[in-house]
Every structure is written in C-alpha cells, then in structure tokens.
C-alpha cells in the first residue's frame, strides 16, 4: 500500500500514465479535505445510483394508479405520500432521478463540446474569426436564458427532447467564452510553436493540444451549471413545456401538486426537496472542484 | 493608431526583441518588419513592461495601451466609449431580433398552416402566405420584420384579440413594480449580509449566510412561491393570496402610471394601497431572496478583496475603529462594482418573475408570456420575449458602461 502511494505521489513520474494517476490521486486527496465537496460528491453518486437501480429502490410503480389511496399523507407505507391518482410520490421521485440525470447529461453533452470547439477556434485563430464568433457568442450571452429557452420550446413544441435542445442552445455561449480565455493563455506558448514548426495543421493542434487543456476548467463550469440546468428543466416541466405526463419529472410533479398546495402540501413540496438536494449537491461539488482545479487558488488557504 | 490596433490581435509586443521571433511572426502572422520595429519603439517609449512577452495580451488590454498613447483627449475617449456602447447595443438588439425572427419564422415548418389550419382552401392558403410576406426571400422578410418591430407593430395576439404591443403596455408595469420592490429587498438585506459575512469570515454568521446564498442558487423559484403561499397565506394568513389586488378593489383606481402602489397613493385610496401591499409582499420577497443570494455573495467577495489590502491593515494599525475600517475604508471603494452587480440582478429579476408571476397569477409580462405559451399564441410569445430580452439587454449594458464611467481608474 505504501509502495502504491509512493508511486502515485512520486515527484518524478517515469511514464505518462504514472503522472496522470498521480495527479488524479492528488486531486482526490484534496477533494477529501473539503467536506462540502464530499457532501456534493455523495449526493451526485446517490443520484446516479438511484437512477441506475430505480426499479429496486422504488417500492411501487411510478405510473401505477390506485384511486382508493389517493392523496394520502406521508406514512410508513408511502414515505412521501400519494398524489391525486394514488401514485406513490417517493417512487415517482426515484424514477424522476433518471429524467433529471438524462436532461443534465444530454445538455452538457450537447452544449459543452459546441462551446469548447467555438471557443478554441476563436481563441486560436484570433483576428476576424475571433471577432465574428465572439460577437455572436456575446449576443447569445446577453439574452435572458430562461426566456430564450421558453421561446424555443414554444416554437419546437413541448416535450422533454425539445426542452433539452432549448436549454442546450442557451447554455453553450458561457463555455465558448471560457474555452477562448483558456486558449488565449497558451496560444503563444512554446509547445504550440514547436508543434507548429513540425507542420501540424490547425485542426490537429486544436483537437490534440488545445482542447485537452481546456477540459478541466470546462468540467468545473459544467458542474457548477448543472444546478441551473436542473432548475431550468424543472421550470419548463412546471409550465407544462418539458416532460409530459405521466413521466415522473420533478418540475411537472410540482405543477400537478399546485392544485392541492393548501390542503395536501406534500404533493407539490416533496419533488421540490429532491430538486433542492440535487442542485445543492452539484453546487457543492462544482465549488470544490473549482478550488482544486483552479491554479489561482493553489497555495491559498 | 492603425498600426497598433492592427498589432493588437497578435499579442506580446516585446517579443520583437529576439530575431527568431521576428521570422516566426513573419511566417505565421504575416506582419511586416516595419510594423515590428515601430512596435518595438513604442514598447520602449511607452514603457510597456517586458513581462508581457510570452504571455498573450488580451485585445482590450492592448487597445487600452494604444488608446492611452494615441488619444490623450479625454472627451474624444468618452465619445468613443459612448459610440462603442451604442454600436454594441444596436448589434445585440439586432441579434435578439434575429433570434425571435428565427424562432417565429424559420423553426415552424409552415407558419401559414399554423394560422389557417389544414382544412383551408388553396386560395386562402396562398393569400395568407402572400399577406404574411412568406413568398419573399428570408433576408427581405427579416428586414420587414425589423422595420415592423421598430414601428411598434408586433402583430395581433390570437388569444386576447388585441395588438400585442397594447397588451404588453398594459401588463409591463405590474412586473416592473414587483421586480423593483424585489430588488429593494435584495439590496437592503443582501449588501449588509455580504459585508457582515466578509467581516466575520469563517465564523458561524458567515457560514449561515453562505449556505443561505447557496440555497438561493438551488431552489426552484416556483416551488418557493408555492411553499410560501401554503405557509403564509394558507396556514398563517399573514398575506393575501394570488393576484395583484383584492377582487372588490378591481377597477377602482384609475391607472395613471400603471404601478398600483403609486396610483392608489396619488388618488388617496389608502385601503387599496394596503391591499396591494398585502398582495405584493410575498412574491416580491421571494423574488428578492434570489437577488439577495447573488448580491450577498458578490458583496462578500468584493469585501474580502478589500479587507486584504494593505491600506486596511494600515488603518487598523493606526487604531481606526473596526466599524469605520469596514464601512468607510473597505466598503466605499466597492460601491462602483456593486452597482453593476445590482444592475445585473435587477435584469435577472425581470426574467425570474416569469415563474413567480405564474405561481401568484400576477398579471404581469411573465404571466402573459406563459398564458400565451400554453395557447400557442406565437405573436404574443415573441412580443413578450422581445420586450423582456430588450429590457434585460439594456439594463445589462447600462450597468456595464456605468461601471466604466464611475470607476475613476478608467478615466
């Protein structure tokens, strides 16, 4: 074991693999030292496990109706009570984690690469390419996100896929900005010059040498944005523009519970707690990752 | 000026010292030697630190250097700033129009079908298509659209049957009223919270405020609205329910400014004023909570930045009382960046009000937008999007430029 840690923490790694493993290990160690980040990590891991094993965790079916047991308050049989169709809210929340995870991952998978590529190209080439691309990015960046997503969904039609597309359209500009800023910091670095002198094409340089260096700050930013993505998706669901019934999407569930808020409070509030916990988890984790990965903070605290 | 600006895109002026670099630049950026020599001289005379070499200089930085050296005339500089501001504003508005145009005209597969329905005759279909100008090329369509918008023509609302612009004029004051009260709550509570947090960094006050701030980032606004309604209206009965004013008072106050608090005061209707406040306080407080989270967080980080400065230490060593150190030495310098933060969160509130208004049936622009969304009333949706977007952009850009005007270092 001590050999292992020694190998990992070695000051002079002998291979690329060892350097990478050592870096990951050091990050893991500093993550362990940050209680909030660990809380966030645990929440996110629980979310993923919940989504993966939803059929095993959920005691009831998320869409099975039981009209005799409608609007029951929380009890041992139904931890979060039942809704107006007698469906167990806890089971629906568990299955809803699948939708939330899917939305978050798809939005990140669509918008982060787009932003990354646009930002890297813009920063690498500079000149009028940069001016035009950043001009467009700035225009998108200065739009109100939620309103834009609403308008896009209005045109595309309600539905979870369209909600994902709409959120992704509004999310990429921030990533483009970050990727550009990162690219600018090492555009004139010696190693880029060296590759250039070897005759590498711009596409090769950007894909093999610029993009990998942008990813760490991108991961931080995406994690921090996850909370916002979840809230926007839930908002669209609440307005009836996101996931459609009977899908157990958390925002849509809150919207159904709106009619009973004064008497059967649990129908609307329970899915809300799930949203808060998950968003907080991503916030904590993102904050922690930023502290670890941001070189500006190194040596502080 | 031209030379420097031209150079500004390629960073690190002092790299010209080394002859290798000169060749390198020639190959890659096609910059002629004359330029380099000139810049080299500029470097010398303008005392640009050599440390810039090797690190890329962002564009604004370089332009700033050139602006200092070439245009010492402060009025010319101010004029340029203002001209640039309006140019960017104009471009951004045009971008907004392009996006709404795209949403309204390009995404729907057949906008005509959406209006006439699929059972319409071919003649009616063609006539409508021509009336909408859809037989024109897209560029011409966009041009017509922009002209229409500048003339204030946003089309008719399919659900209310009125002109969209008239509808928006009617509903906008309600949103403005709520957002304004919200931002006042946010500033009055958020700024002292941020200052307190920074002054007691790491202590329990700081921890509580920070968690409160993080909660503000992770609570869905509509959920907080519903919980607030259930608690303060349903169970405690402290505030009035959804809506802007009690049903008995509907239509008594003549709308002058459209802001019901102002109108009822002007006409001396105290009862209505109290009723309006009862309705307003909960949604505005919830809206304020979201701006509070952001304002407190930013205030805290600005204050921490100031408190670690040497002049603060000097003041403390001199024996200045701590409250004076905090409120005078540290707080006064952060007023300017705070204005930007407040402006940004005010713009954010206009957007956030969409959800809150839906929950509280508040007759503002957000509610108008969501009702239009559910009725697939595209003209109204795009009109509301355009107005919210325009106000949002305007406040954003104003607070950005205000920062530059007010900060003495930028003069």
CSV table of N, CA and C in Angstrom, one decimal, chain A residues 55-151:
chain,number,residue,atom,x,y,z
A,55,UNK,N,-35.7,0.6,-10.3
A,55,UNK,CA,-36.8,-0.5,-10.0
A,55,UNK,C,-36.5,-1.2,-8.7
A,56,UNK,N,-35.3,-1.3,-8.3
A,56,UNK,CA,-35.0,-2.0,-7.0
A,56,UNK,C,-35.4,-1.1,-5.8
A,57,UNK,N,-35.1,0.2,-5.9
A,57,UNK,CA,-35.3,1.1,-4.8
A,57,UNK,C,-36.8,1.5,-4.6
A,58,UNK,N,-37.5,1.8,-5.7
A,58,UNK,CA,-38.8,2.3,-5.6
A,58,UNK,C,-39.8,1.1,-5.2
A,59,UNK,N,-40.5,1.4,-4.1
A,59,UNK,CA,-41.4,0.3,-3.6
A,59,UNK,C,-42.7,0.1,-4.5
A,60,UNK,N,-43.1,1.1,-5.3
A,60,UNK,CA,-44.3,1.0,-6.1
A,60,UNK,C,-43.9,1.4,-7.5
A,61,UNK,N,-44.9,1.2,-8.4
A,61,UNK,CA,-44.7,1.6,-9.8
A,61,UNK,C,-44.8,3.1,-9.9
A,62,UNK,N,-44.0,3.7,-10.7
A,62,UNK,CA,-44.2,5.2,-10.8
A,62,UNK,C,-45.4,5.7,-11.5
A,63,UNK,N,-46.0,4.8,-12.3
A,63,UNK,CA,-47.2,5.2,-13.1
A,63,UNK,C,-48.5,4.4,-12.7
A,64,UNK,N,-48.3,3.4,-11.8
A,64,UNK,CA,-49.5,2.6,-11.5
A,64,UNK,C,-50.4,3.4,-10.6
A,65,UNK,N,-51.7,3.5,-11.1
A,65,UNK,CA,-52.7,4.3,-10.3
A,65,UNK,C,-53.4,3.4,-9.3
A,66,UNK,N,-53.8,4.1,-8.2
A,66,UNK,CA,-54.5,3.3,-7.2
A,66,UNK,C,-55.5,4.4,-6.5
A,67,UNK,N,-56.6,4.5,-7.2
A,67,UNK,CA,-57.5,5.6,-6.8
A,67,UNK,C,-58.1,5.5,-5.4
A,68,UNK,N,-58.1,4.3,-4.8
A,68,UNK,CA,-58.6,4.2,-3.5
A,68,UNK,C,-57.6,4.9,-2.5
A,69,UNK,N,-56.4,5.0,-2.8
A,69,UNK,CA,-55.4,5.5,-1.9
A,69,UNK,C,-54.9,6.9,-2.4
A,70,UNK,N,-55.8,7.7,-2.9
A,70,UNK,CA,-55.3,9.0,-3.5
A,70,UNK,C,-55.1,10.0,-2.3
A,71,UNK,N,-54.1,10.9,-2.6
A,71,UNK,CA,-53.8,12.0,-1.7
A,71,UNK,C,-53.6,11.6,-0.2
A,72,UNK,N,-52.9,10.5,0.0
A,72,UNK,CA,-52.6,10.1,1.4
A,72,UNK,C,-51.4,10.9,1.9
A,73,UNK,N,-51.4,11.3,3.2
A,73,UNK,CA,-50.2,12.0,3.7
A,73,UNK,C,-49.1,11.0,3.9
A,74,UNK,N,-47.9,11.6,4.1
A,74,UNK,CA,-46.7,10.7,4.2
A,74,UNK,C,-46.9,9.7,5.4
A,75,UNK,N,-46.5,8.5,5.2
A,75,UNK,CA,-46.7,7.5,6.2
A,75,UNK,C,-45.6,6.4,6.0
A,76,UNK,N,-45.6,5.3,6.8
A,76,UNK,CA,-44.6,4.3,6.6
A,76,UNK,C,-44.8,3.6,5.3
A,77,UNK,N,-46.1,3.4,4.8
A,77,UNK,CA,-46.3,2.8,3.6
A,77,UNK,C,-45.9,3.7,2.4
A,78,UNK,N,-46.2,4.9,2.5
A,78,UNK,CA,-45.9,5.9,1.5
A,78,UNK,C,-45.0,7.0,2.1
A,79,UNK,N,-43.7,6.9,1.9
A,79,UNK,CA,-42.8,7.8,2.6
A,79,UNK,C,-43.1,9.3,2.3
A,80,UNK,N,-43.5,9.6,1.1
A,80,UNK,CA,-43.8,10.9,0.7
A,80,UNK,C,-45.2,11.1,0.3
A,81,UNK,N,-46.1,10.2,0.7
A,81,UNK,CA,-47.5,10.3,0.5
A,81,UNK,C,-47.8,9.9,-0.9
A,82,UNK,N,-49.1,10.1,-1.3
A,82,UNK,CA,-49.5,9.7,-2.7
A,82,UNK,C,-50.1,10.9,-3.4
A,83,UNK,N,-50.2,10.9,-4.7
A,83,UNK,CA,-50.7,12.0,-5.4
A,83,UNK,C,-52.2,11.8,-5.8
A,84,UNK,N,-52.7,12.7,-6.6
A,84,UNK,CA,-54.1,12.7,-6.9
A,84,UNK,C,-54.6,11.4,-7.6
A,85,UNK,N,-53.7,10.6,-8.2
A,85,UNK,CA,-54.1,9.4,-8.8
A,85,UNK,C,-53.7,8.2,-8.0
A,86,UNK,N,-53.3,8.4,-6.7
A,86,UNK,CA,-52.9,7.4,-5.8
A,86,UNK,C,-51.5,6.8,-6.1
A,87,UNK,N,-50.7,7.5,-6.9
A,87,UNK,CA,-49.4,7.0,-7.2
A,87,UNK,C,-48.4,7.4,-6.0
A,88,UNK,N,-47.5,6.5,-5.7
A,88,UNK,CA,-46.6,6.7,-4.6
A,88,UNK,C,-45.6,7.8,-5.0
A,89,UNK,N,-45.5,8.9,-4.3
A,89,UNK,CA,-44.7,10.0,-4.7
A,89,UNK,C,-43.2,9.7,-4.6
A,90,UNK,N,-42.8,8.9,-3.5
A,90,UNK,CA,-41.4,8.5,-3.4
A,90,UNK,C,-40.9,7.7,-4.6
A,91,UNK,N,-41.8,6.8,-5.1
A,91,UNK,CA,-41.4,6.0,-6.2
A,91,UNK,C,-41.2,6.9,-7.5
A,92,UNK,N,-42.1,7.9,-7.6
A,92,UNK,CA,-42.0,8.8,-8.7
A,92,UNK,C,-40.8,9.6,-8.6
A,93,UNK,N,-40.4,10.1,-7.4
A,93,UNK,CA,-39.2,10.9,-7.3
A,93,UNK,C,-38.0,10.0,-7.6
A,94,UNK,N,-38.0,8.8,-7.2
A,94,UNK,CA,-36.9,7.9,-7.5
A,94,UNK,C,-36.7,7.7,-9.1
A,95,UNK,N,-37.8,7.4,-9.7
A,95,UNK,CA,-37.8,7.3,-11.2
A,95,UNK,C,-37.5,8.6,-11.9
A,96,UNK,N,-37.9,9.7,-11.2
A,96,UNK,CA,-37.6,11.0,-11.8
A,96,UNK,C,-36.1,11.4,-11.9
A,97,UNK,N,-35.4,10.7,-11.0
A,97,UNK,CA,-33.9,11.0,-11.0
A,97,UNK,C,-33.3,10.6,-12.3
A,98,UNK,N,-33.9,9.5,-13.0
A,98,UNK,CA,-33.5,9.1,-14.3
A,98,UNK,C,-33.6,10.3,-15.3
A,99,UNK,N,-34.8,10.9,-15.3
A,99,UNK,CA,-35.1,12.0,-16.2
A,99,UNK,C,-34.1,13.2,-15.9
A,100,UNK,N,-34.0,13.5,-14.6
A,100,UNK,CA,-33.1,14.6,-14.3
A,100,UNK,C,-31.7,14.4,-14.8
A,101,UNK,N,-31.2,13.2,-14.5
A,101,UNK,CA,-29.8,12.8,-14.9
A,101,UNK,C,-29.7,12.9,-16.4
A,102,UNK,N,-30.7,12.4,-17.1
A,102,UNK,CA,-30.7,12.4,-18.6
A,102,UNK,C,-30.6,13.8,-19.1
A,103,UNK,N,-31.5,14.7,-18.6
A,103,UNK,CA,-31.5,16.0,-19.0
A,103,UNK,C,-30.2,16.7,-18.9
A,104,UNK,N,-29.6,16.5,-17.6
A,104,UNK,CA,-28.4,17.2,-17.3
A,104,UNK,C,-27.2,16.7,-18.2
A,105,UNK,N,-27.2,15.4,-18.3
A,105,UNK,CA,-26.1,14.8,-19.1
A,105,UNK,C,-26.2,15.2,-20.6
A,106,UNK,N,-27.4,15.1,-21.1
A,106,UNK,CA,-27.6,15.5,-22.6
A,106,UNK,C,-27.3,16.9,-22.8
A,107,UNK,N,-27.8,17.8,-21.9
A,107,UNK,CA,-27.5,19.2,-22.1
A,107,UNK,C,-26.0,19.5,-22.1
A,108,UNK,N,-25.3,18.8,-21.1
A,108,UNK,CA,-23.9,19.0,-21.1
A,108,UNK,C,-23.2,18.4,-22.3
A,109,UNK,N,-23.7,17.3,-22.7
A,109,UNK,CA,-23.0,16.6,-23.9
A,109,UNK,C,-23.2,17.4,-25.2
A,110,UNK,N,-24.3,18.1,-25.3
A,110,UNK,CA,-24.6,18.9,-26.5
A,110,UNK,C,-23.8,20.3,-26.4
A,111,UNK,N,-24.0,21.0,-25.3
A,111,UNK,CA,-23.6,22.4,-25.3
A,111,UNK,C,-22.1,22.5,-25.0
A,112,UNK,N,-21.5,21.6,-24.1
A,112,UNK,CA,-20.1,21.8,-23.8
A,112,UNK,C,-19.2,21.6,-25.0
A,113,UNK,N,-19.3,20.5,-25.8
A,113,UNK,CA,-18.5,20.4,-27.0
A,113,UNK,C,-18.6,21.6,-28.0
A,114,UNK,N,-19.9,22.0,-28.2
A,114,UNK,CA,-20.1,23.1,-29.1
A,114,UNK,C,-19.3,24.4,-28.6
A,115,UNK,N,-19.5,24.7,-27.3
A,115,UNK,CA,-18.8,25.8,-26.8
A,115,UNK,C,-17.3,25.7,-26.8
A,116,UNK,N,-16.9,24.5,-26.5
A,116,UNK,CA,-15.4,24.2,-26.5
A,116,UNK,C,-14.8,24.4,-27.9
A,117,UNK,N,-15.4,23.9,-28.9
A,117,UNK,CA,-14.9,24.0,-30.2
A,117,UNK,C,-14.9,25.5,-30.7
A,118,UNK,N,-16.1,26.1,-30.5
A,118,UNK,CA,-16.2,27.5,-30.9
A,118,UNK,C,-15.1,28.4,-30.2
A,119,UNK,N,-15.0,28.2,-28.9
A,119,UNK,CA,-14.1,29.0,-28.1
A,119,UNK,C,-12.7,28.7,-28.5
A,120,UNK,N,-12.3,27.5,-28.8
A,120,UNK,CA,-10.9,27.1,-29.1
A,120,UNK,C,-10.6,27.7,-30.5
A,121,UNK,N,-11.5,27.5,-31.4
A,121,UNK,CA,-11.2,28.0,-32.8
A,121,UNK,C,-11.0,29.6,-32.7
A,122,UNK,N,-12.0,30.2,-32.0
A,122,UNK,CA,-11.9,31.6,-31.9
A,122,UNK,C,-10.6,32.1,-31.3
A,123,UNK,N,-10.3,31.5,-30.2
A,123,UNK,CA,-9.1,31.9,-29.5
A,123,UNK,C,-7.8,31.6,-30.2
A,124,UNK,N,-7.8,30.5,-30.9
A,124,UNK,CA,-6.6,30.0,-31.6
A,124,UNK,C,-6.3,30.9,-32.8
A,125,UNK,N,-7.3,31.1,-33.6
A,125,UNK,CA,-7.1,31.9,-34.9
A,125,UNK,C,-7.0,33.4,-34.7
A,126,UNK,N,-7.8,33.9,-33.7
A,126,UNK,CA,-7.8,35.3,-33.5
A,126,UNK,C,-8.3,36.1,-34.7
A,127,UNK,N,-8.1,37.4,-34.7
A,127,UNK,CA,-8.4,38.1,-35.9
A,127,UNK,C,-9.9,38.2,-36.1
A,128,UNK,N,-10.3,38.3,-37.4
A,128,UNK,CA,-11.7,38.5,-37.7
A,128,UNK,C,-12.6,37.2,-37.3
A,129,UNK,N,-12.0,36.0,-37.4
A,129,UNK,CA,-12.7,34.8,-37.0
A,129,UNK,C,-13.1,35.0,-35.5
A,130,UNK,N,-12.2,35.4,-34.7
A,130,UNK,CA,-12.4,35.7,-33.3
A,130,UNK,C,-13.5,36.7,-33.1
A,131,UNK,N,-13.4,37.8,-33.8
A,131,UNK,CA,-14.3,38.9,-33.7
A,131,UNK,C,-15.8,38.5,-34.0
A,132,UNK,N,-15.9,37.8,-35.1
A,132,UNK,CA,-17.3,37.4,-35.6
A,132,UNK,C,-17.8,36.4,-34.6
A,133,UNK,N,-17.0,35.3,-34.2
A,133,UNK,CA,-17.6,34.3,-33.4
A,133,UNK,C,-17.9,34.8,-32.0
A,134,UNK,N,-17.0,35.6,-31.5
A,134,UNK,CA,-17.2,36.1,-30.1
A,134,UNK,C,-18.4,37.1,-30.1
A,135,UNK,N,-18.5,37.8,-31.2
A,135,UNK,CA,-19.7,38.7,-31.3
A,135,UNK,C,-21.0,38.0,-31.2
A,136,UNK,N,-21.1,36.9,-32.0
A,136,UNK,CA,-22.3,36.0,-31.9
A,136,UNK,C,-22.5,35.5,-30.5
A,137,UNK,N,-21.3,35.0,-29.9
A,137,UNK,CA,-21.4,34.4,-28.6
A,137,UNK,C,-21.9,35.5,-27.6
A,138,UNK,N,-21.4,36.7,-27.7
A,138,UNK,CA,-21.8,37.7,-26.8
A,138,UNK,C,-23.3,38.0,-26.9
A,139,UNK,N,-23.8,38.0,-28.1
A,139,UNK,CA,-25.2,38.3,-28.3
A,139,UNK,C,-26.0,37.2,-27.6
A,140,UNK,N,-25.6,36.0,-27.8
A,140,UNK,CA,-26.4,34.9,-27.1
A,140,UNK,C,-26.2,35.0,-25.6
A,141,UNK,N,-25.0,35.4,-25.2
A,141,UNK,CA,-24.7,35.5,-23.8
A,141,UNK,C,-25.6,36.6,-23.1
A,142,UNK,N,-25.9,37.6,-23.8
A,142,UNK,CA,-26.7,38.7,-23.2
A,142,UNK,C,-28.2,38.5,-23.3
A,143,UNK,N,-28.6,37.4,-23.8
A,143,UNK,CA,-30.0,37.1,-23.8
A,143,UNK,C,-30.4,36.5,-22.4
A,144,UNK,N,-31.7,36.8,-22.0
A,144,UNK,CA,-32.2,36.1,-20.8
A,144,UNK,C,-32.4,34.6,-21.1
A,145,UNK,N,-31.7,33.7,-20.4
A,145,UNK,CA,-31.6,32.3,-20.7
A,145,UNK,C,-33.0,31.6,-20.7
A,146,UNK,N,-33.7,31.8,-19.6
A,146,UNK,CA,-34.9,31.1,-19.4
A,146,UNK,C,-35.9,31.5,-20.4
A,147,UNK,N,-36.0,32.8,-20.7
A,147,UNK,CA,-37.0,33.3,-21.7
A,147,UNK,C,-36.7,32.8,-23.1
A,148,UNK,N,-35.4,32.7,-23.4
A,148,UNK,CA,-35.0,32.1,-24.7
A,148,UNK,C,-35.4,30.7,-24.8
A,149,UNK,N,-35.1,29.9,-23.7
A,149,UNK,CA,-35.5,28.5,-23.7
A,149,UNK,C,-37.0,28.4,-23.9
A,150,UNK,N,-37.8,29.2,-23.2
A,150,UNK,CA,-39.2,29.2,-23.3
A,150,UNK,C,-39.6,29.4,-24.7
A,151,UNK,N,-39.1,30.5,-25.4
A,151,UNK,CA,-39.5,30.8,-26.7
A,151,UNK,C,-39.1,29.7,-27.7
